[in-house]
Short mmCIF file of C-alpha atoms and ligand atoms in Angstrom, two decimals:
data_model
loop_
_atom_site.label_atom_id
_atom_site.label_comp_id
_atom_site.label_asym_id
_atom_site.label_seq_id
_atom_site.Cartn_x
_atom_site.Cartn_y
_atom_site.Cartn_z
CA MET A 382 9.26 -17.59 7.25
CA MET A 383 5.59 -17.44 6.57
CA GLN A 384 3.82 -20.62 7.57
CA VAL A 385 7.33 -21.41 8.57
CA ARG A 386 8.95 -20.39 11.82
CA SER A 387 12.11 -18.43 11.97
CA LEU A 388 12.59 -16.67 16.23
CA ILE A 389 9.35 -13.13 21.99
CA LEU A 390 8.32 -10.56 25.39
CA LYS A 391 6.19 -9.45 28.76
CA MET A 392 4.17 -6.35 29.30
CA LYS A 393 4.83 -3.93 32.08
CA VAL A 394 5.88 -0.89 30.14
CA SER A 395 3.54 2.02 30.41
CA GLY A 396 3.80 3.46 26.88
CA PHE A 397 3.23 -0.01 25.65
CA LEU A 398 -0.02 -0.41 27.53
CA ALA A 399 -1.26 2.73 25.82
CA VAL A 400 -0.80 1.05 22.46
CA LEU A 401 -2.44 -2.10 23.70
CA ALA A 402 -5.58 -0.25 24.58
CA LEU A 403 -5.97 0.46 20.88
CA LEU A 404 -5.58 -3.13 19.75
CA ALA A 405 -8.45 -5.28 18.67
CA PHE A 406 -8.25 -7.71 21.53
CA GLN A 407 -7.81 -7.55 25.24
CA PRO A 408 -4.21 -7.93 26.42
CA ALA A 409 -3.19 -11.31 27.69
CA ALA A 410 -3.76 -11.57 31.42
CA GLY A 411 -2.12 -14.87 32.29
CA GLN A 412 1.03 -16.35 30.86
CA GLY A 413 -0.17 -19.95 30.62
CA VAL A 414 -1.11 -21.89 27.54
CA PRO A 415 -4.82 -21.34 26.87
CA LYS A 416 -7.37 -24.10 27.06
CA LEU A 417 -7.64 -25.13 23.44
CA PRO A 418 -10.80 -26.23 21.64
CA CYS A 419 -8.91 -29.10 19.97
CA ALA A 420 -6.96 -32.06 21.31
CA ASP A 421 -3.20 -32.16 20.79
CA ALA A 422 -3.19 -34.39 17.73
CA ASP A 423 -6.59 -33.47 16.25
CA LYS A 424 -5.54 -31.81 13.01
CA ALA A 425 -9.05 -31.95 11.53
CA CYS A 426 -10.40 -29.98 14.50
CA ALA A 427 -7.48 -27.52 14.25
CA LEU A 428 -8.14 -27.00 10.55
CA ARG A 429 -11.82 -26.22 11.19
CA ALA A 430 -11.02 -23.96 14.14
CA THR A 431 -8.31 -21.95 12.36
CA LYS A 432 -10.49 -21.49 9.29
CA ARG A 433 -13.30 -19.86 11.22
CA HIS A 434 -11.12 -18.14 13.83
CA ALA A 435 -11.66 -14.39 14.36
CA VAL A 436 -7.91 -13.76 14.13
CA GLY A 437 -8.05 -14.63 10.44
CA LYS A 438 -10.79 -12.09 9.72
CA ILE A 439 -10.04 -8.46 8.93
CA ALA A 440 -13.09 -7.27 10.90
CA ALA A 441 -11.34 -8.28 14.13
CA TRP A 442 -8.40 -5.96 13.47
CA GLN A 443 -10.11 -2.61 12.84
CA ALA A 444 -8.83 -1.05 16.06
CA ALA A 445 -5.24 -2.15 15.33
CA LEU A 446 -5.50 -0.70 11.83
CA SER A 447 -6.48 2.68 13.28
CA VAL A 448 -2.94 3.36 14.61
CA PRO A 449 0.16 3.90 12.38
CA ALA A 450 1.58 0.64 10.99
CA GLY A 451 4.93 0.97 12.76
CA GLU A 452 3.16 1.28 16.14
CA ARG A 453 1.06 -1.87 15.94
CA ILE A 454 3.17 -3.89 18.34
CA GLY A 455 2.48 -5.76 21.55
CA PRO A 456 2.10 -9.10 23.28
CA ALA A 457 -0.13 -11.53 21.45
CA SER A 458 -3.75 -11.36 22.59
CA PRO A 459 -5.36 -14.51 24.07
CA GLN A 460 -7.19 -14.97 20.77
CA LEU A 461 -3.99 -14.77 18.77
CA VAL A 462 -2.21 -17.15 21.18
CA GLU A 463 -5.08 -19.61 20.73
CA TYR A 464 -4.86 -19.30 16.96
CA ILE A 465 -1.11 -19.93 16.91
CA ASN A 466 -1.54 -22.99 19.15
CA LEU A 467 -4.18 -24.35 16.79
CA ASP A 468 -1.90 -23.66 13.86
CA ASN A 469 0.90 -25.57 15.60
CA ILE A 470 -1.46 -28.53 16.10
CA LEU A 471 -2.40 -28.31 12.43
CA ASN A 472 1.24 -28.34 11.34
CA GLY A 473 2.32 -31.02 13.78
CA TYR A 474 4.61 -28.66 15.73
CA PRO A 475 5.01 -29.79 19.35
CA GLU A 476 5.33 -26.24 20.77
CA ARG A 477 2.40 -24.67 22.63
CA PRO A 478 3.09 -20.93 22.57
CA ARG A 479 1.99 -18.52 25.30
CA ALA A 480 1.76 -14.73 25.40
CA ALA A 481 5.07 -13.05 26.03
CA THR A 482 5.98 -10.33 28.43
CA LEU A 483 8.00 -7.63 26.68
CA ASP A 484 10.93 -6.56 28.78
CA ALA A 485 11.78 -2.90 28.45
CA GLY A 486 15.18 -3.49 26.84
CA LEU A 487 13.84 -5.80 24.20
CA LEU A 488 10.91 -3.50 23.45
CA ALA A 489 13.39 -0.65 23.03
CA ASP A 490 15.36 -2.73 20.52
CA VAL A 491 12.22 -3.63 18.57
CA LYS A 492 11.19 0.03 18.47
CA GLY A 493 14.74 1.05 17.57
CA ALA A 494 14.81 -1.49 14.73
CA ILE A 495 11.55 -0.05 13.42
CA ALA A 496 12.69 3.56 13.83
CA ASP A 497 15.86 2.92 11.79
CA LEU A 498 14.00 1.62 8.75
CA PRO A 499 13.46 4.02 5.87
CA PRO A 500 10.25 5.76 7.07
CA GLU A 501 8.52 5.63 3.70
CA ILE A 502 8.47 1.83 3.92
CA TRP A 503 5.59 1.99 6.39
CA ASN A 504 3.36 3.43 3.67
CA LEU A 505 3.43 -0.04 2.13
CA PHE A 506 2.00 -1.59 5.28
CA SER A 507 -0.74 0.76 6.43
CA GLU A 508 -3.47 -1.55 5.15
CA ARG A 509 -1.64 -4.87 4.94
CA LEU A 510 -0.02 -5.24 8.36
CA VAL A 511 -2.37 -5.70 11.32
CA GLY A 512 0.57 -5.79 13.70
CA LEU A 513 3.68 -7.33 15.21
CA TYR A 514 2.91 -9.56 18.18
CA PHE A 515 5.03 -11.46 20.68
CA VAL A 516 4.78 -14.92 22.18
CA GLU A 517 7.13 -17.41 23.81
CA GLY A 518 7.58 -20.99 22.69
CA LEU A 519 6.55 -20.34 19.07
CA GLY A 520 8.61 -23.07 17.47
CA GLY A 521 10.60 -20.66 15.31
CA THR A 522 11.80 -17.04 15.27
CA GLY A 523 9.01 -15.39 13.41
CA TYR A 524 5.83 -16.22 11.57
CA THR A 525 3.45 -14.38 9.28
CA ASP A 526 -0.04 -15.48 8.37
CA TYR A 527 -2.97 -14.19 6.38
CA VAL A 528 -5.99 -12.21 7.49
CA PHE A 529 -8.94 -12.59 5.12
CA ASP A 530 -11.81 -10.35 4.03
CA SER A 531 -15.45 -11.48 4.02
CA SER A 532 -14.97 -13.20 0.65
CA SER A 533 -12.01 -15.24 1.99
CA LYS A 534 -9.44 -13.25 0.02
CA PRO A 535 -6.13 -12.57 1.85
CA VAL A 536 -6.04 -8.80 2.44
CA ALA A 537 -3.61 -8.38 5.35
CA ALA A 538 -1.31 -10.34 7.63
CA PHE A 539 -0.09 -10.47 11.20
CA VAL A 540 3.50 -11.16 12.24
CA VAL A 541 4.34 -13.12 15.37
CA PHE A 542 7.80 -13.26 16.97
CA ASP A 543 9.22 -15.45 19.69
CA ALA A 544 10.44 -12.86 22.23
CA ALA A 545 12.68 -15.34 24.07
CA ILE A 546 14.55 -16.17 20.89
CA LEU A 547 14.80 -12.56 19.72
CA ALA A 548 16.21 -11.65 23.14
CA ARG A 549 19.28 -13.82 22.60
CA GLN A 550 20.50 -12.63 19.22
CA SER A 551 23.26 -10.53 17.81
CA ALA A 552 23.05 -9.72 14.12
CA ASN A 553 25.98 -11.72 12.75
CA GLY A 554 25.57 -14.52 15.30
CA TRP A 555 21.94 -15.01 14.31
CA ALA A 556 22.66 -14.83 10.57
CA THR A 557 25.59 -17.25 10.88
CA TRP A 558 23.47 -19.70 12.89
CA LYS A 559 20.62 -19.55 10.38
CA GLU A 560 22.78 -19.89 7.29
CA ASN A 561 24.53 -22.95 8.75
CA THR A 562 21.30 -24.84 9.41
CA PRO A 563 21.06 -26.42 5.90
CA PHE A 564 24.51 -28.03 6.31
CA LYS A 565 25.72 -30.80 8.58
CA SER A 566 28.71 -29.62 10.55
CA ALA A 567 32.13 -31.15 9.89
CA ALA A 568 35.61 -30.43 11.21
CA GLY A 569 37.46 -27.74 9.25
CA TYR A 570 34.37 -26.30 7.50
CA LYS A 571 33.11 -22.88 8.44
CA LEU A 572 30.37 -20.62 7.08
CA ASP A 573 30.14 -17.05 8.38
CA ALA A 574 27.31 -14.67 7.58
CA ARG A 575 27.84 -10.95 8.02
CA ILE A 576 24.86 -8.59 8.00
CA ALA A 577 26.24 -5.90 10.31
CA ALA A 578 29.50 -4.00 10.73
CA ASP A 579 31.43 -4.88 13.91
CA ASN A 580 30.25 -1.73 15.68
CA ALA A 581 26.62 -2.49 14.78
CA ASP A 582 26.64 -6.22 15.48
CA ASN A 583 23.87 -6.05 18.08
CA ARG A 584 20.42 -7.37 18.95
CA LYS A 585 18.58 -4.43 17.46
CA ASN A 586 20.08 -5.13 14.06
CA ALA A 587 19.30 -8.85 14.31
CA ILE A 588 15.68 -7.96 15.06
CA GLN A 589 15.64 -5.52 12.18
CA TYR A 590 16.71 -8.09 9.62
CA ILE A 591 14.29 -10.69 11.00
CA LEU A 592 11.54 -8.05 10.86
CA LEU A 593 12.37 -7.09 7.27
CA HIS A 594 12.03 -10.69 6.15
CA GLU A 595 8.57 -11.01 7.75
CA LEU A 596 7.56 -7.63 6.30
CA GLY A 597 8.46 -9.07 2.90
CA HIS A 598 5.83 -11.75 3.45
CA VAL A 599 3.31 -9.10 4.48
CA LEU A 600 4.08 -7.03 1.38
CA SER A 601 3.22 -9.96 -0.87
CA VAL A 602 -0.37 -10.04 0.41
CA GLY A 603 -2.75 -9.15 -2.39
CA ALA A 604 0.14 -8.07 -4.65
CA ASP A 605 0.26 -10.89 -7.24
CA ILE A 606 3.91 -11.51 -6.44
CA HIS A 607 3.68 -15.26 -5.88
CA PRO A 608 0.82 -17.74 -5.35
CA PRO A 609 -0.74 -17.52 -1.89
CA TRP A 610 1.04 -19.68 0.68
CA ASN A 611 -2.18 -21.17 2.08
CA ILE A 612 -2.88 -23.20 -1.05
CA SER A 613 -1.12 -26.21 -2.54
CA PRO A 614 0.88 -25.72 -5.74
CA ARG A 615 -1.59 -27.90 -7.64
CA ASP A 616 -4.45 -25.57 -6.65
CA VAL A 617 -2.87 -22.39 -8.00
CA VAL A 618 -5.33 -20.80 -10.43
CA ARG A 619 -4.30 -21.65 -13.99
CA GLY A 620 -3.34 -18.60 -15.99
CA ALA A 621 -2.83 -16.43 -12.90
CA LYS A 622 0.11 -14.04 -13.37
CA TYR A 623 2.78 -13.67 -10.72
CA PRO A 624 5.61 -11.67 -12.37
CA PHE A 625 8.13 -12.03 -9.54
CA PHE A 626 7.48 -15.74 -9.07
CA GLU A 627 7.79 -16.40 -12.80
CA LEU A 628 11.38 -15.13 -12.82
CA SER A 629 12.49 -18.17 -10.79
CA TRP A 630 9.73 -20.73 -10.38
CA THR A 631 7.42 -23.09 -12.15
CA ILE A 632 4.59 -25.28 -10.85
CA ASP A 633 4.82 -29.07 -11.05
CA ARG A 634 1.11 -29.75 -10.59
CA LYS A 635 1.48 -33.49 -10.84
CA ALA A 636 3.99 -33.63 -8.01
CA ASP A 637 2.18 -30.76 -6.25
CA GLN A 638 5.48 -28.89 -5.86
CA TYR A 639 7.16 -25.68 -6.89
CA ARG A 640 10.36 -26.20 -8.92
CA SER A 641 12.96 -23.56 -9.57
CA LEU A 642 13.94 -22.74 -13.14
CA PHE A 643 17.51 -23.58 -12.13
CA ASP A 644 17.01 -27.06 -10.70
CA ALA A 645 18.82 -28.85 -13.57
CA THR A 646 22.09 -27.05 -12.78
CA PHE A 647 21.50 -26.49 -9.06
CA PRO A 648 20.88 -29.96 -7.64
CA GLN A 649 21.57 -28.84 -4.05
CA ARG A 650 18.49 -26.60 -4.04
CA ALA A 651 15.98 -29.39 -3.57
CA ASN A 652 17.93 -30.60 -0.53
CA THR A 653 18.25 -27.17 1.05
CA VAL A 654 16.30 -27.35 4.31
CA TYR A 655 16.66 -24.59 6.90
CA TYR A 656 16.09 -25.00 10.64
CA PHE A 657 14.76 -28.53 10.79
CA GLY A 658 17.45 -31.07 10.03
CA ALA A 659 20.28 -30.41 7.61
CA LYS A 660 20.32 -32.52 4.46
CA LEU A 661 23.44 -31.10 2.79
CA SER A 662 26.96 -31.99 3.89
CA ALA A 663 29.57 -29.40 4.84
CA ALA A 664 31.38 -30.28 1.61
CA ASP A 665 28.28 -29.02 -0.25
CA MET A 666 28.75 -25.45 1.05
CA VAL A 667 30.98 -24.19 -1.75
CA PRO A 668 29.26 -26.05 -4.63
CA ALA A 669 25.83 -24.94 -3.40
CA TYR A 670 26.89 -21.27 -3.22
CA VAL A 671 28.72 -21.41 -6.57
CA ARG A 672 25.54 -22.72 -8.20
CA LEU A 673 23.44 -20.18 -6.31
CA GLY A 674 25.57 -17.49 -7.93
CA ASN A 675 24.26 -18.58 -11.34
CA THR A 676 20.64 -18.01 -10.32
CA ASN A 677 18.59 -14.91 -9.53
CA PHE A 678 18.12 -15.87 -5.87
CA PRO A 679 19.57 -13.26 -3.50
CA SER A 680 20.28 -15.86 -0.79
CA LEU A 681 20.21 -19.60 -0.29
CA TYR A 682 17.09 -19.31 1.86
CA ALA A 683 15.39 -17.52 -1.04
CA ALA A 684 15.87 -20.69 -3.10
CA THR A 685 13.77 -22.81 -0.72
CA ARG A 686 10.27 -21.63 -1.73
CA PRO A 687 8.56 -18.83 -3.64
CA GLY A 688 7.33 -16.95 -0.57
CA ASP A 689 10.77 -16.90 0.99
CA ASP A 690 12.31 -15.89 -2.33
CA PHE A 691 10.31 -12.67 -2.21
CA ALA A 692 10.74 -12.12 1.55
CA GLU A 693 14.50 -12.56 1.28
CA SER A 694 14.66 -10.35 -1.79
CA PHE A 695 12.75 -7.57 -0.02
CA ALA A 696 14.81 -7.85 3.18
CA SER A 697 18.11 -7.99 1.33
CA TYR A 698 17.21 -5.11 -1.00
CA VAL A 699 16.11 -2.78 1.80
CA HIS A 700 19.08 -3.79 3.97
CA VAL A 701 21.79 -3.58 1.32
CA VAL A 702 20.58 -0.99 -1.17
CA LEU A 703 18.40 1.37 0.84
CA MET A 704 20.24 1.10 4.17
CA ARG A 705 23.75 0.40 2.81
CA ARG A 706 24.41 -2.39 5.27
CA PRO A 707 26.79 -5.34 4.71
CA TRP A 708 25.54 -8.73 3.54
CA GLN A 709 28.07 -11.47 2.85
CA ILE A 710 28.52 -15.22 3.22
CA THR A 711 32.13 -16.42 3.67
CA ILE A 712 32.94 -20.13 3.44
CA SER A 713 36.30 -21.31 4.79
CA ARG A 714 38.06 -24.62 4.97
CA ASP A 715 40.84 -25.16 7.52
CA GLY A 716 41.05 -21.44 8.08
CA GLU A 717 41.34 -20.49 4.39
CA VAL A 718 38.59 -18.63 2.59
CA GLY A 719 37.20 -20.85 -0.15
CA TYR A 720 34.26 -18.79 -1.42
CA VAL A 721 32.56 -15.47 -0.83
CA PHE A 722 28.93 -14.90 -1.81
CA GLN A 723 27.59 -11.36 -1.93
CA ALA A 724 24.22 -9.71 -2.35
CA CYS A 725 23.21 -9.55 -6.01
CA TRP A 726 21.72 -6.05 -6.28
CA GLY A 727 23.27 -4.12 -9.13
CA GLU A 728 24.29 -7.37 -10.82
CA VAL A 729 22.73 -8.63 -14.04
CA ARG A 730 21.57 -11.84 -12.42
CA CYS A 731 19.09 -10.07 -10.15
CA ALA A 732 18.22 -7.10 -12.40
CA LYS A 733 14.64 -8.18 -13.13
CA LYS A 734 13.87 -8.82 -9.49
CA GLN A 735 15.47 -5.52 -8.57
CA LYS A 736 13.22 -3.71 -11.04
CA ILE A 737 10.09 -5.20 -9.48
CA LEU A 738 11.30 -4.24 -6.00
CA GLU A 739 12.09 -0.71 -7.15
CA GLN A 740 8.59 -0.36 -8.58
CA LEU A 741 6.98 -1.67 -5.40
CA LEU A 742 9.04 0.67 -3.26
CA LYS A 743 8.37 3.62 -5.53
CA ARG A 744 4.75 3.35 -4.49
CA ALA A 745 5.88 3.82 -0.92
CA SER A 746 7.55 7.17 -1.41
ZN1 ZN B 2145 9.87 -16.55 5.57
#
């Protein structure tokens, strides 16, 4: 997710406090929800407050940027917690997040997930990622948002995770839960997602995949991959070039929406809604995935919006191609497999996207 929530911690670990001392803000002292400068339903106030908030300005993150990208992790600062609460007011989310305490086991899994990634990847994030921060009660698994320079151009991003949700996951359990959310459940229908081998089906690998997706959002910052997510489709600069976006998307300025180039033959796409209320029926599982196989989207979630198209593509590419991990959706009816959908890397349908990803990653090595 980006301005969308996908899955938090508490801080008593000594090595962790050493990192915190380097961060831009003071560590959270209390665990309560901060006193907010805006009332619960005052979206206009929340819009003003988020726009001028220090968390959205690169100057506030200089200390965080002075440590290696893969080490910028910790509980959300009081300022960041305030910002996320204001952002929830702005978006109408009922949750009021608070700073998380990182338990030692969860912190070890987060660090292990980071340590297992191809190390060169972090070269892509040295200037773009101000850090990975943890709250509880986010209203989603993870969330990435822009940090702007003095001319209001997005130049970096922070990633926030819900520690309580991360704490509960195993890799295939999390992926199966997520990939079922667009479909109403019905007797006899089953959709299984597999992103880890049986002997690696653990929390660390769930966190790693969730992290890769959010890193995909961070990588798009300032890279002309897709229009910025903080503007409406109708406000995208005319004539701006976004090579990755143009492989799958077009802008319907009149309707103020992004449309995929495949909508005429992929009617389920417009009704694909993750997390918040399924719109598709269980009987749509096979037709939706068959149609998806005729597009250049690497996953069904990628087909929901341009930002998640790139984030899913990045996560899937690193996971499947660079790390040689499994990625498969299996749809069954009454115990019989009806359709299997696999990652598209190496297939013609995703070749142009793969080329862009290869070029981006080449810069990392
Ligand atoms: Zn996303």
